[in-house]
PDB file of C-alpha atoms in Angstrom:
ATOM      1  CA  MET N   1       0.000   0.000   0.000  1.00 40.00           C
ATOM      2  CA  SER N   2       2.775   2.387   0.957  1.00 39.00           C
ATOM      3  CA  LEU N   3       4.679   1.471  -2.196  1.00 37.00           C
ATOM      4  CA  TYR N   4       1.682   2.311  -4.340  1.00 34.00           C
ATOM      5  CA  ARG N   5       1.258   5.648  -2.614  1.00 37.00           C
ATOM      6  CA  THR N   6       4.947   6.482  -3.089  1.00 38.00           C
ATOM      7  CA  ASN N   7       4.764   5.655  -6.765  1.00 42.00           C
ATOM      8  CA  SER N   8       1.563   7.671  -7.129  1.00 40.00           C
ATOM      9  CA  ILE N   9       3.137  10.689  -5.493  1.00 40.00           C
ATOM     10  CA  SER N  10       6.218  10.354  -7.675  1.00 46.00           C
ATOM     11  CA  PHE N  11       4.113  10.129 -10.813  1.00 43.00           C
ATOM     12  CA  PHE N  12       2.024  13.117  -9.722  1.00 40.00           C
ATOM     13  CA  SER N  13       5.159  15.148  -8.987  1.00 41.00           C
ATOM     14  CA  LEU N  14       6.595  14.340 -12.387  1.00 38.00           C
ATOM     15  CA  MET N  15       3.382  15.360 -14.129  1.00 41.00           C
ATOM     16  CA  LEU N  16       3.220  18.616 -12.162  1.00 35.00           C
ATOM     17  CA  THR N  17       6.852  19.411 -12.995  1.00 39.00           C
ATOM     18  CA  ALA N  18       6.207  18.752 -16.672  1.00 41.00           C
ATOM     19  CA  LEU N  19       3.116  20.961 -16.701  1.00 37.00           C
ATOM     20  CA  VAL N  20       4.984  23.781 -15.003  1.00 37.00           C
ATOM     21  CA  PHE N  21       7.949  23.429 -17.381  1.00 37.00           C
ATOM     22  CA  PHE N  22       5.856  23.543 -20.537  1.00 40.00           C
ATOM     23  CA  ALA N  23       3.781  26.399 -19.132  1.00 42.00           C
ATOM     24  CA  ILE N  24       6.957  28.560 -18.960  1.00 39.00           C
ATOM     25  CA  PRO N  25       7.584  30.405 -22.227  1.00 46.00           C
ATOM     26  CA  GLU N  26      10.537  29.084 -24.219  1.00 41.00           C
ATOM     27  CA  GLN N  27      12.350  32.447 -24.014  1.00 43.00           C
ATOM     28  CA  SER N  28      12.120  32.463 -20.201  1.00 40.00           C
ATOM     29  CA  ARG N  29      13.549  28.930 -20.027  1.00 33.00           C
ATOM     30  CA  ALA N  30      16.403  30.000 -22.278  1.00 36.00           C
ATOM     31  CA  GLU N  31      17.072  33.083 -20.169  1.00 43.00           C
ATOM     32  CA  SER N  32      17.084  30.953 -17.020  1.00 38.00           C
ATOM     33  CA  ALA N  33      19.587  28.530 -18.543  1.00 36.00           C
ATOM     34  CA  SER N  34      21.645  31.449 -19.789  1.00 56.00           C
ATOM     35  CA  ASP N  35      21.698  33.000 -16.304  1.00 61.00           C
ATOM     36  CA  VAL N  36      22.987  29.739 -14.857  1.00 57.00           C
ATOM     37  CA  GLY N  37      25.765  29.591 -17.459  1.00 80.00           C
ATOM     38  CA  PHE N  38      26.619  33.240 -16.848  1.00 81.00           C
ATOM     39  CA  GLU N  39      26.918  32.692 -13.110  1.00 88.00           C
ATOM     40  CA  LYS N  40      29.132  29.645 -13.651  1.00 89.00           C
ATOM     41  CA  LYS N  41      31.484  31.644 -15.851  1.00 88.00           C
ATOM     42  CA  GLN N  42      31.608  34.452 -13.296  1.00 89.00           C
ATOM     43  CA  ALA N  43      32.465  31.944 -10.588  1.00 91.00           C
ATOM     44  CA  ALA N  44      35.146  30.371 -12.784  1.00 92.00           C
ATOM     45  CA  ALA N  45      36.691  33.760 -13.552  1.00 91.00           C
ATOM     46  CA  LYS N  46      36.827  34.568  -9.839  1.00 93.00           C
ATOM     47  CA  VAL N  47      38.581  31.280  -9.069  1.00 94.00           C
ATOM     48  CA  TYR N  48      41.130  31.873 -11.830  1.00 91.00           C
ATOM     49  CA  GLU N  49      41.826  35.360 -10.460  1.00 92.00           C
ATOM     50  CA  GLU N  50      42.341  34.038  -6.945  1.00 94.00           C
ATOM     51  CA  LYS N  51      44.819  31.499  -8.331  1.00 94.00           C
ATOM     52  CA  LYS N  52      46.533  34.286 -10.330  1.00 94.00           C
ATOM     53  CA  MET N  53      45.667  32.501 -13.587  1.00 96.00           C
ATOM     54  CA  TYR N  54      44.910  35.797 -15.266  1.00 95.00           C
ATOM     55  CA  ARG N  55      44.840  34.599 -18.871  1.00 96.00           C
ATOM     56  CA  ALA N  56      42.237  31.990 -17.987  1.00 95.00           C
ATOM     57  CA  ALA N  57      40.217  34.605 -16.086  1.00 95.00           C
ATOM     58  CA  ILE N  58      40.390  36.965 -19.064  1.00 96.00           C
ATOM     59  CA  ALA N  59      39.096  34.214 -21.364  1.00 95.00           C
ATOM     60  CA  GLU N  60      36.023  33.866 -19.136  1.00 94.00           C
ATOM     61  CA  TYR N  61      35.535  37.626 -18.939  1.00 94.00           C
ATOM     62  CA  ASP N  62      35.747  37.834 -22.745  1.00 95.00           C
ATOM     63  CA  LEU N  63      32.686  35.593 -23.000  1.00 93.00           C
ATOM     64  CA  LEU N  64      30.823  37.363 -20.216  1.00 93.00           C
ATOM     65  CA  ILE N  65      31.476  40.806 -21.695  1.00 93.00           C
ATOM     66  CA  ALA N  66      30.461  39.659 -25.175  1.00 93.00           C
ATOM     67  CA  ALA N  67      27.180  38.331 -23.757  1.00 91.00           C
ATOM     68  CA  LYS N  68      26.403  41.621 -21.990  1.00 90.00           C
ATOM     69  CA  GLU N  69      27.325  43.656 -25.065  1.00 89.00           C
ATOM     70  CA  LYS N  70      24.992  41.518 -27.161  1.00 90.00           C
ATOM     71  CA  GLU N  71      22.233  41.946 -24.595  1.00 87.00           C
ATOM     72  CA  LEU N  72      22.694  45.718 -24.572  1.00 85.00           C
ATOM     73  CA  LYS N  73      22.766  45.973 -28.359  1.00 85.00           C
ATOM     74  CA  LYS N  74      19.619  43.862 -28.641  1.00 83.00           C
ATOM     75  CA  LEU N  75      17.894  46.281 -26.286  1.00 76.00           C
ATOM     76  CA  ASN N  76      18.944  49.578 -27.863  1.00 70.00           C
ATOM     77  CA  GLY N  77      20.175  48.722 -31.345  1.00 70.00           C
ATOM     78  CA  GLY N  78      23.627  50.060 -30.556  1.00 65.00           C
ATOM     79  CA  LYS N  79      22.506  53.552 -29.458  1.00 72.00           C
ATOM     80  CA  MET N  80      22.474  54.289 -25.743  1.00 65.00           C
ATOM     81  CA  THR N  81      19.390  56.140 -24.521  1.00 66.00           C
ATOM     82  CA  TRP N  82      20.231  55.450 -20.852  1.00 68.00           C
ATOM     83  CA  SER N  83      16.875  53.898 -20.068  1.00 75.00           C
ATOM     84  CA  LYS N  84      16.436  52.040 -16.793  1.00 81.00           C
ATOM     85  CA  ASP N  85      16.973  48.646 -18.453  1.00 80.00           C
ATOM     86  CA  GLU N  86      20.038  49.917 -20.314  1.00 78.00           C
ATOM     87  CA  LEU N  87      21.544  51.312 -17.131  1.00 84.00           C
ATOM     88  CA  LYS N  88      21.226  47.966 -15.384  1.00 88.00           C
ATOM     89  CA  ILE N  89      23.011  46.141 -18.200  1.00 87.00           C
ATOM     90  CA  ALA N  90      25.602  48.925 -18.482  1.00 88.00           C
ATOM     91  CA  ARG N  91      26.394  48.634 -14.773  1.00 91.00           C
ATOM     92  CA  ASP N  92      26.914  44.889 -15.118  1.00 91.00           C
ATOM     93  CA  LEU N  93      29.057  45.414 -18.208  1.00 93.00           C
ATOM     94  CA  ALA N  94      31.161  48.069 -16.471  1.00 94.00           C
ATOM     95  CA  LYS N  95      31.882  45.732 -13.545  1.00 95.00           C
ATOM     96  CA  LEU N  96      33.054  43.028 -15.937  1.00 95.00           C
ATOM     97  CA  LEU N  97      35.262  45.484 -17.822  1.00 96.00           C
ATOM     98  CA  TYR N  98      36.769  46.597 -14.523  1.00 96.00           C
ATOM     99  CA  LYS N  99      37.543  43.014 -13.528  1.00 96.00           C
ATOM    100  CA  ARG N 100      39.074  42.135 -16.894  1.00 97.00           C
ATOM    101  CA  GLY N 101      41.069  45.375 -16.865  1.00 97.00           C
ATOM    102  CA  SER N 102      42.392  44.480 -13.415  1.00 96.00           C
ATOM    103  CA  CYS N 103      43.635  41.146 -14.772  1.00 97.00           C
ATOM    104  CA  TYR N 104      45.372  42.874 -17.675  1.00 97.00           C
ATOM    105  CA  ARG N 105      46.928  45.340 -15.215  1.00 96.00           C
ATOM    106  CA  ARG N 106      48.342  42.544 -13.089  1.00 96.00           C
ATOM    107  CA  MET N 107      49.882  41.068 -16.237  1.00 96.00           C
ATOM    108  CA  GLY N 108      51.419  44.421 -17.170  1.00 95.00           C
ATOM    109  CA  ALA N 109      49.309  44.628 -20.349  1.00 96.00           C
ATOM    110  CA  TRP N 110      48.606  48.344 -19.980  1.00 96.00           C
ATOM    111  CA  ASP N 111      47.115  48.973 -23.433  1.00 97.00           C
ATOM    112  CA  GLU N 112      44.386  46.410 -22.845  1.00 97.00           C
ATOM    113  CA  ALA N 113      43.933  47.409 -19.205  1.00 97.00           C
ATOM    114  CA  MET N 114      43.423  51.081 -20.003  1.00 97.00           C
ATOM    115  CA  HIS N 115      41.020  50.263 -22.831  1.00 97.00           C
ATOM    116  CA  ASP N 116      38.847  48.382 -20.338  1.00 96.00           C
ATOM    117  CA  PHE N 117      39.196  50.975 -17.563  1.00 97.00           C
ATOM    118  CA  GLU N 118      38.253  53.832 -19.893  1.00 97.00           C
ATOM    119  CA  ARG N 119      35.218  51.951 -21.198  1.00 95.00           C
ATOM    120  CA  CYS N 120      34.264  51.120 -17.630  1.00 94.00           C
ATOM    121  CA  ASN N 121      34.470  54.813 -16.742  1.00 94.00           C
ATOM    122  CA  SER N 122      32.392  55.766 -19.794  1.00 91.00           C
ATOM    123  CA  TYR N 123      29.534  53.603 -18.511  1.00 88.00           C
ATOM    124  CA  GLY N 124      29.451  55.637 -15.311  1.00 85.00           C
ATOM    125  CA  TYR N 125      31.298  53.177 -13.083  1.00 88.00           C
ATOM    126  CA  LYS N 126      32.885  55.112 -10.222  1.00 86.00           C
ATOM    127  CA  GLY N 127      35.208  54.181  -7.421  1.00 88.00           C
ATOM    128  CA  ARG N 128      38.470  54.949  -5.694  1.00 90.00           C
ATOM    129  CA  ARG N 129      40.268  51.941  -7.141  1.00 91.00           C
ATOM    130  CA  LEU N 130      39.185  52.712 -10.697  1.00 94.00           C
ATOM    131  CA  ASP N 131      40.432  56.293 -10.354  1.00 95.00           C
ATOM    132  CA  TYR N 132      43.723  54.995  -8.964  1.00 94.00           C
ATOM    133  CA  PHE N 133      44.134  52.527 -11.834  1.00 95.00           C
ATOM    134  CA  LEU N 134      43.308  55.232 -14.392  1.00 97.00           C
ATOM    135  CA  GLY N 135      45.807  57.578 -12.752  1.00 96.00           C
ATOM    136  CA  GLU N 136      48.422  54.851 -12.725  1.00 95.00           C
ATOM    137  CA  GLY N 137      47.792  53.994 -16.373  1.00 97.00           C
ATOM    138  CA  TYR N 138      47.841  57.578 -17.615  1.00 97.00           C
ATOM    139  CA  ALA N 139      51.126  58.142 -15.752  1.00 95.00           C
ATOM    140  CA  HIS N 140      52.510  54.997 -17.394  1.00 95.00           C
ATOM    141  CA  PHE N 141      51.727  56.444 -20.826  1.00 96.00           C
ATOM    142  CA  GLY N 142      53.022  59.917 -19.953  1.00 96.00           C
ATOM    143  CA  LYS N 143      49.571  61.522 -19.818  1.00 97.00           C
ATOM    144  CA  TYR N 144      50.375  63.263 -16.564  1.00 97.00           C
ATOM    145  CA  LYS N 145      47.563  65.817 -16.507  1.00 97.00           C
ATOM    146  CA  ASP N 146      44.992  63.052 -16.973  1.00 97.00           C
ATOM    147  CA  ALA N 147      46.778  61.029 -14.306  1.00 97.00           C
ATOM    148  CA  LEU N 148      46.614  63.877 -11.807  1.00 97.00           C
ATOM    149  CA  ARG N 149      42.930  64.467 -12.518  1.00 96.00           C
ATOM    150  CA  HIS N 150      42.111  60.949 -11.333  1.00 96.00           C
ATOM    151  CA  LEU N 151      44.687  60.782  -8.540  1.00 96.00           C
ATOM    152  CA  LYS N 152      43.345  64.023  -7.058  1.00 95.00           C
ATOM    153  CA  MET N 153      39.884  62.435  -7.004  1.00 94.00           C
ATOM    154  CA  VAL N 154      41.267  59.603  -4.889  1.00 93.00           C
ATOM    155  CA  LEU N 155      43.047  61.986  -2.521  1.00 91.00           C
ATOM    156  CA  ALA N 156      39.883  64.087  -2.156  1.00 91.00           C
ATOM    157  CA  SER N 157      37.634  61.073  -1.620  1.00 85.00           C
ATOM    158  CA  PRO N 158      36.357  60.091   1.843  1.00 80.00           C
ATOM    159  CA  ASP N 159      37.372  56.551   0.833  1.00 75.00           C
ATOM    160  CA  LYS N 160      40.994  57.659   1.132  1.00 76.00           C
ATOM    161  CA  ASP N 161      40.684  56.988   4.863  1.00 73.00           C
ATOM    162  CA  ASN N 162      40.127  53.302   4.060  1.00 80.00           C
ATOM    163  CA  LEU N 163      43.564  52.987   2.452  1.00 83.00           C
ATOM    164  CA  ASP N 164      46.296  51.381   4.508  1.00 87.00           C
ATOM    165  CA  ARG N 165      49.536  53.289   5.021  1.00 91.00           C
ATOM    166  CA  ASP N 166      51.464  51.688   2.170  1.00 89.00           C
ATOM    167  CA  GLN N 167      48.575  52.142  -0.273  1.00 89.00           C
ATOM    168  CA  LEU N 168      48.404  55.822   0.644  1.00 93.00           C
ATOM    169  CA  ALA N 169      52.179  56.131   0.286  1.00 94.00           C
ATOM    170  CA  ASN N 170      51.987  54.574  -3.191  1.00 93.00           C
ATOM    171  CA  LEU N 171      49.272  57.063  -4.101  1.00 94.00           C
ATOM    172  CA  TYR N 172      51.481  59.988  -3.058  1.00 96.00           C
ATOM    173  CA  SER N 173      54.466  58.495  -4.882  1.00 96.00           C
ATOM    174  CA  LEU N 174      52.464  58.071  -8.076  1.00 96.00           C
ATOM    175  CA  SER N 175      51.241  61.660  -7.756  1.00 97.00           C
ATOM    176  CA  ALA N 176      54.877  62.762  -7.364  1.00 97.00           C
ATOM    177  CA  THR N 177      55.703  61.033 -10.655  1.00 96.00           C
ATOM    178  CA  ALA N 178      52.831  62.828 -12.379  1.00 97.00           C
ATOM    179  CA  TYR N 179      53.834  66.220 -10.963  1.00 98.00           C
ATOM    180  CA  ASP N 180      57.379  65.589 -12.144  1.00 96.00           C
ATOM    181  CA  GLY N 181      55.992  64.860 -15.596  1.00 96.00           C
ATOM    182  CA  ILE N 182      54.430  68.326 -15.811  1.00 97.00           C
ATOM    183  CA  GLY N 183      57.477  70.024 -14.280  1.00 96.00           C
ATOM    184  CA  ASP N 184      55.877  70.876 -10.935  1.00 97.00           C
ATOM    185  CA  GLN N 185      58.812  70.234  -8.603  1.00 96.00           C
ATOM    186  CA  LYS N 186      57.235  71.806  -5.519  1.00 96.00           C
ATOM    187  CA  ASN N 187      54.226  69.504  -5.529  1.00 97.00           C
ATOM    188  CA  LYS N 188      56.463  66.568  -6.413  1.00 98.00           C
ATOM    189  CA  LEU N 189      58.516  67.151  -3.262  1.00 98.00           C
ATOM    190  CA  ASP N 190      55.360  67.636  -1.168  1.00 98.00           C
ATOM    191  CA  CYS N 191      54.036  64.277  -2.371  1.00 97.00           C
ATOM    192  CA  LEU N 192      57.339  62.518  -1.673  1.00 98.00           C
ATOM    193  CA  ASN N 193      57.375  64.021   1.826  1.00 98.00           C
ATOM    194  CA  ASN N 194      53.833  62.751   2.394  1.00 97.00           C
ATOM    195  CA  ALA N 195      54.720  59.286   1.085  1.00 97.00           C
ATOM    196  CA  ILE N 196      57.668  59.028   3.480  1.00 97.00           C
ATOM    197  CA  ALA N 197      55.574  60.307   6.394  1.00 96.00           C
ATOM    198  CA  VAL N 198      52.788  57.728   6.018  1.00 95.00           C
ATOM    199  CA  ALA N 199      54.639  54.641   4.741  1.00 95.00           C
ATOM    200  CA  GLU N 200      55.288  51.753   7.100  1.00 93.00           C
ATOM    201  CA  LYS N 201      58.343  50.892   4.976  1.00 93.00           C
ATOM    202  CA  PRO N 202      59.576  54.218   3.585  1.00 96.00           C
ATOM    203  CA  ALA N 203      62.901  53.078   2.060  1.00 96.00           C
ATOM    204  CA  ARG N 204      61.665  53.164  -1.546  1.00 95.00           C
ATOM    205  CA  PHE N 205      60.274  56.656  -1.136  1.00 97.00           C
ATOM    206  CA  LEU N 206      63.437  57.862   0.595  1.00 98.00           C
ATOM    207  CA  LYS N 207      65.347  56.664  -2.454  1.00 97.00           C
ATOM    208  CA  GLU N 208      63.007  58.605  -4.744  1.00 97.00           C
ATOM    209  CA  ARG N 209      63.472  61.748  -2.664  1.00 98.00           C
ATOM    210  CA  ALA N 210      67.236  61.252  -2.545  1.00 98.00           C
ATOM    211  CA  PHE N 211      67.361  61.319  -6.344  1.00 97.00           C
ATOM    212  CA  TYR N 212      65.101  64.366  -6.306  1.00 97.00           C
ATOM    213  CA  PHE N 213      67.578  66.184  -4.043  1.00 98.00           C
ATOM    214  CA  GLN N 214      70.497  64.999  -6.165  1.00 97.00           C
ATOM    215  CA  ASN N 215      68.885  66.271  -9.366  1.00 96.00           C
ATOM    216  CA  ASN N 216      68.286  69.602  -7.650  1.00 95.00           C
ATOM    217  CA  LYS N 217      71.908  69.797  -6.392  1.00 97.00           C
ATOM    218  CA  GLN N 218      70.932  69.516  -2.741  1.00 98.00           C
ATOM    219  CA  TRP N 219      73.824  67.148  -2.146  1.00 98.00           C
ATOM    220  CA  GLN N 220      73.764  66.759   1.637  1.00 98.00           C
ATOM    221  CA  LYS N 221      69.990  66.210   1.768  1.00 98.00           C
ATOM    222  CA  ALA N 222      70.400  63.522  -0.885  1.00 98.00           C
ATOM    223  CA  VAL N 223      73.161  61.842   1.139  1.00 99.00           C
ATOM    224  CA  ASP N 224      70.999  61.933   4.267  1.00 98.00           C
ATOM    225  CA  ASP N 225      68.151  60.151   2.470  1.00 98.00           C
ATOM    226  CA  PHE N 226      70.496  57.579   0.916  1.00 98.00           C
ATOM    227  CA  ASN N 227      71.889  56.928   4.412  1.00 98.00           C
ATOM    228  CA  ARG N 228      68.408  56.410   5.892  1.00 98.00           C
ATOM    229  CA  CYS N 229      67.537  54.100   3.027  1.00 97.00           C
ATOM    230  CA  GLU N 230      70.740  52.113   3.610  1.00 97.00           C
ATOM    231  CA  THR N 231      69.887  51.705   7.292  1.00 97.00           C
ATOM    232  CA  LEU N 232      66.385  50.457   6.492  1.00 96.00           C
ATOM    233  CA  GLN N 233      67.045  47.993   3.676  1.00 94.00           C
ATOM    234  CA  GLY N 234      70.432  48.530   2.048  1.00 94.00           C
ATOM    235  CA  LEU N 235      71.265  50.303  -1.203  1.00 96.00           C
ATOM    236  CA  THR N 236      70.957  49.311  -4.833  1.00 95.00           C
ATOM    237  CA  ILE N 237      73.750  49.930  -7.315  1.00 96.00           C
ATOM    238  CA  SER N 238      72.061  53.094  -8.592  1.00 96.00           C
ATOM    239  CA  SER N 239      71.861  54.409  -5.025  1.00 97.00           C
ATOM    240  CA  TYR N 240      75.524  53.681  -4.327  1.00 98.00           C
ATOM    241  CA  TYR N 241      76.446  55.504  -7.507  1.00 97.00           C
ATOM    242  CA  GLY N 242      74.094  58.403  -6.752  1.00 97.00           C
ATOM    243  CA  ARG N 243      75.459  58.837  -3.245  1.00 98.00           C
ATOM    244  CA  GLY N 244      78.992  58.577  -4.592  1.00 98.00           C
ATOM    245  CA  ARG N 245      78.294  61.418  -7.020  1.00 98.00           C
ATOM    246  CA  CYS N 246      76.932  63.509  -4.141  1.00 98.00           C
ATOM    247  CA  PHE N 247      80.058  62.823  -2.067  1.00 98.00           C
ATOM    248  CA  MET N 248      82.156  64.011  -5.021  1.00 98.00           C
ATOM    249  CA  GLU N 249      80.227  67.288  -5.062  1.00 98.00           C
ATOM    250  CA  LEU N 250      80.746  67.614  -1.299  1.00 98.00           C
ATOM    251  CA  ALA N 251      84.501  66.962  -1.736  1.00 98.00           C
ATOM    252  CA  LYS N 252      84.235  63.803   0.389  1.00 98.00           C
ATOM    253  CA  TYR N 253      86.373  61.803  -1.988  1.00 98.00           C
ATOM    254  CA  ASP N 254      87.238  58.838   0.241  1.00 98.00           C
ATOM    255  CA  GLN N 255      83.547  58.187   0.894  1.00 98.00           C
ATOM    256  CA  ALA N 256      82.815  58.572  -2.808  1.00 98.00           C
ATOM    257  CA  ALA N 257      85.484  55.982  -3.618  1.00 98.00           C
ATOM    258  CA  LEU N 258      83.891  53.547  -1.160  1.00 98.00           C
ATOM    259  CA  ASP N 259      80.499  53.889  -2.863  1.00 98.00           C
ATOM    260  CA  PHE N 260      82.006  53.443  -6.331  1.00 97.00           C
ATOM    261  CA  SER N 261      83.804  50.352  -4.972  1.00 98.00           C
ATOM    262  CA  SER N 262      80.411  48.964  -3.922  1.00 97.00           C
ATOM    263  CA  CYS N 263      79.198  49.520  -7.492  1.00 96.00           C
ATOM    264  CA  ILE N 264      82.233  47.637  -8.821  1.00 96.00           C
ATOM    265  CA  GLU N 265      81.576  44.712  -6.476  1.00 96.00           C
ATOM    266  CA  LEU N 266      78.052  44.439  -7.859  1.00 96.00           C
ATOM    267  CA  GLU N 267      78.953  45.015 -11.539  1.00 94.00           C
ATOM    268  CA  PRO N 268      82.699  44.407 -12.019  1.00 93.00           C
ATOM    269  CA  GLU N 269      82.606  44.729 -15.810  1.00 91.00           C
ATOM    270  CA  ARG N 270      81.262  48.271 -16.006  1.00 92.00           C
ATOM    271  CA  GLY N 271      84.076  50.631 -16.896  1.00 93.00           C
ATOM    272  CA  GLY N 272      82.151  53.706 -15.803  1.00 93.00           C
ATOM    273  CA  TYR N 273      82.396  52.749 -12.144  1.00 95.00           C
ATOM    274  CA  TYR N 274      86.176  52.341 -12.363  1.00 96.00           C
ATOM    275  CA  ALA N 275      86.374  55.706 -14.103  1.00 95.00           C
ATOM    276  CA  ALA N 276      84.321  57.350 -11.358  1.00 97.00           C
ATOM    277  CA  ARG N 277      86.472  55.769  -8.652  1.00 98.00           C
ATOM    278  CA  ALA N 278      89.625  56.839 -10.492  1.00 97.00           C
ATOM    279  CA  ALA N 279      88.376  60.436 -10.323  1.00 97.00           C
ATOM    280  CA  ALA N 280      87.748  60.067  -6.574  1.00 98.00           C
ATOM    281  CA  TYR N 281      91.212  58.586  -6.018  1.00 98.00           C
ATOM    282  CA  GLU N 282      92.764  61.365  -8.081  1.00 97.00           C
ATOM    283  CA  LYS N 283      91.036  64.032  -5.979  1.00 97.00           C
ATOM    284  CA  SER N 284      92.201  62.405  -2.735  1.00 96.00           C
ATOM    285  CA  GLY N 285      95.805  62.136  -3.924  1.00 96.00           C
ATOM    286  CA  LYS N 286      95.878  58.365  -4.490  1.00 97.00           C
ATOM    287  CA  LYS N 287      97.587  58.515  -7.875  1.00 96.00           C
ATOM    288  CA  GLU N 288      98.571  54.857  -8.171  1.00 97.00           C
ATOM    289  CA  LEU N 289      95.065  53.625  -7.372  1.00 97.00           C
ATOM    290  CA  ALA N 290      93.653  56.109  -9.867  1.00 97.00           C
ATOM    291  CA  LEU N 291      96.061  54.868 -12.542  1.00 97.00           C
ATOM    292  CA  ALA N 292      95.116  51.231 -11.873  1.00 97.00           C
ATOM    293  CA  ASP N 293      91.422  52.050 -12.317  1.00 96.00           C
ATOM    294  CA  ARG N 294      92.088  53.937 -15.525  1.00 95.00           C
ATOM    295  CA  ARG N 295      93.976  50.966 -16.882  1.00 95.00           C
ATOM    296  CA  LYS N 296      90.987  48.805 -16.004  1.00 94.00           C
ATOM    297  CA  VAL N 297      88.749  51.194 -17.940  1.00 93.00           C
ATOM    298  CA  ALA N 298      91.018  50.830 -20.974  1.00 92.00           C
ATOM    299  CA  GLU N 299      91.019  47.041 -20.562  1.00 92.00           C
ATOM    300  CA  ILE N 300      87.221  46.884 -20.490  1.00 89.00           C
ATOM    301  CA  GLY N 301      87.170  49.109 -23.543  1.00 80.00           C
ATOM    302  CA  GLU N 302      84.172  51.293 -22.792  1.00 65.00           C
ATOM    303  CA  ASP N 303      84.160  54.616 -24.568  1.00 51.00           C
ATOM    304  CA  PHE N 304      83.447  57.664 -22.401  1.00 52.00           C
ATOM    305  CA  ALA N 305      83.020  61.314 -23.158  1.00 41.00           C
ATOM    306  CA  LEU N 306      86.242  62.852 -21.791  1.00 35.00           C
ATOM    307  CA  PRO N 307      89.804  61.704 -22.575  1.00 34.00           C
ATOM    308  CA  LEU N 308      91.896  60.227 -19.779  1.00 34.00           C
ATOM    309  CA  ARG N 309      95.481  61.314 -19.400  1.00 33.00           C
ATOM    310  CA  PRO N 310      96.869  59.388 -16.421  1.00 33.00           C
ATOM    311  CA  ASN N 311     100.421  60.105 -17.569  1.00 33.00           C
ATOM    312  CA  LYS N 312     102.274  61.264 -20.663  1.00 33.00           C
ATOM    313  CA  ASN N 313     102.584  57.697 -22.025  1.00 32.00           C
ATOM    314  CA  SER N 314      98.915  56.693 -21.771  1.00 29.00           C
ATOM    315  CA  ALA N 315      95.673  58.123 -23.012  1.00 28.00           C
ATOM    316  CA  LYS N 316      93.646  55.006 -23.759  1.00 30.00           C
ATOM    317  CA  GLY N 317      90.722  55.276 -21.375  1.00 30.00           C
ATOM    318  CA  ARG N 318      87.884  57.774 -21.225  1.00 29.00           C
ATOM    319  CA  LEU N 319      85.942  59.160 -18.303  1.00 30.00           C
ATOM    320  CA  PRO N 320      82.214  59.782 -18.084  1.00 35.00           C
ATOM    321  CA  SER N 321      81.481  63.458 -18.617  1.00 33.00           C
ATOM    322  CA  ASN N 322      80.216  63.825 -15.033  1.00 38.00           C
ATOM    323  CA  SER N 323      83.318  62.301 -13.408  1.00 35.00           C
ATOM    324  CA  ASN N 324      85.327  65.140 -11.925  1.00 34.00           C
TER     325      ASN N 324
END
């Protein structure tokens, strides 16, 4: 008896399901199936992003974006009237463009990233991160005024308070780059000062400011920043060379020679570093050491701007034009 009832209920349920299914218009069933497929692709793209498989994520976003573009075109025939239905689709499309652009950005594919970010912005998508990415991209392509327009929006936004210290420092550093691009040295320095003040790990920004001071012939300030950077995380070869050049300008030739020696340890086949150290040795009265470095320059065979004359019998090497 119970078996009969179970079978009857099962048969009834099947019939009811069939009636409901066939009562739904074909278009609605297709849309429902399409929605399920869309959600699966979104989920797949998210997983690929989390695993840093950006090409795979982009492939999913390509399909999702194409589907939304087709949906929008079907609705308006390719001409936006900004109706309520269009706005909903446009918002969804903008979010997808933002996500695909973010993947391109992480891959360093800036042309594709900026194309997506600009389209995203054109659909009215707003946000601190989008403005930051646009600012970053415009700075990358040398469009510094456009970069500053978006970076200033981030700095003026209440959302700025949600940035952690390093994110805020990066924002100031990027703004400094943009100000430098338009020749505004005052605001560049202000931004570098702000970056150093807020950063948890300010070594990179100290290095940037050190080169700023060096380029503006503020030799001791540059040395001070290089020294702080060295204390925090050590110096790169460009920093050793930069500090060495500053020591030369400050007539601290022994210290300059030490920095040029550090450069040589890191890149022993670069004649320019031997030439710079030879100049430092010459200034400090160490003629034999200077001569040995000049011979090394000649051995390496690099061609520099100024002729070397270590003695009357030799003039083979050349010094960089800024080696005094």
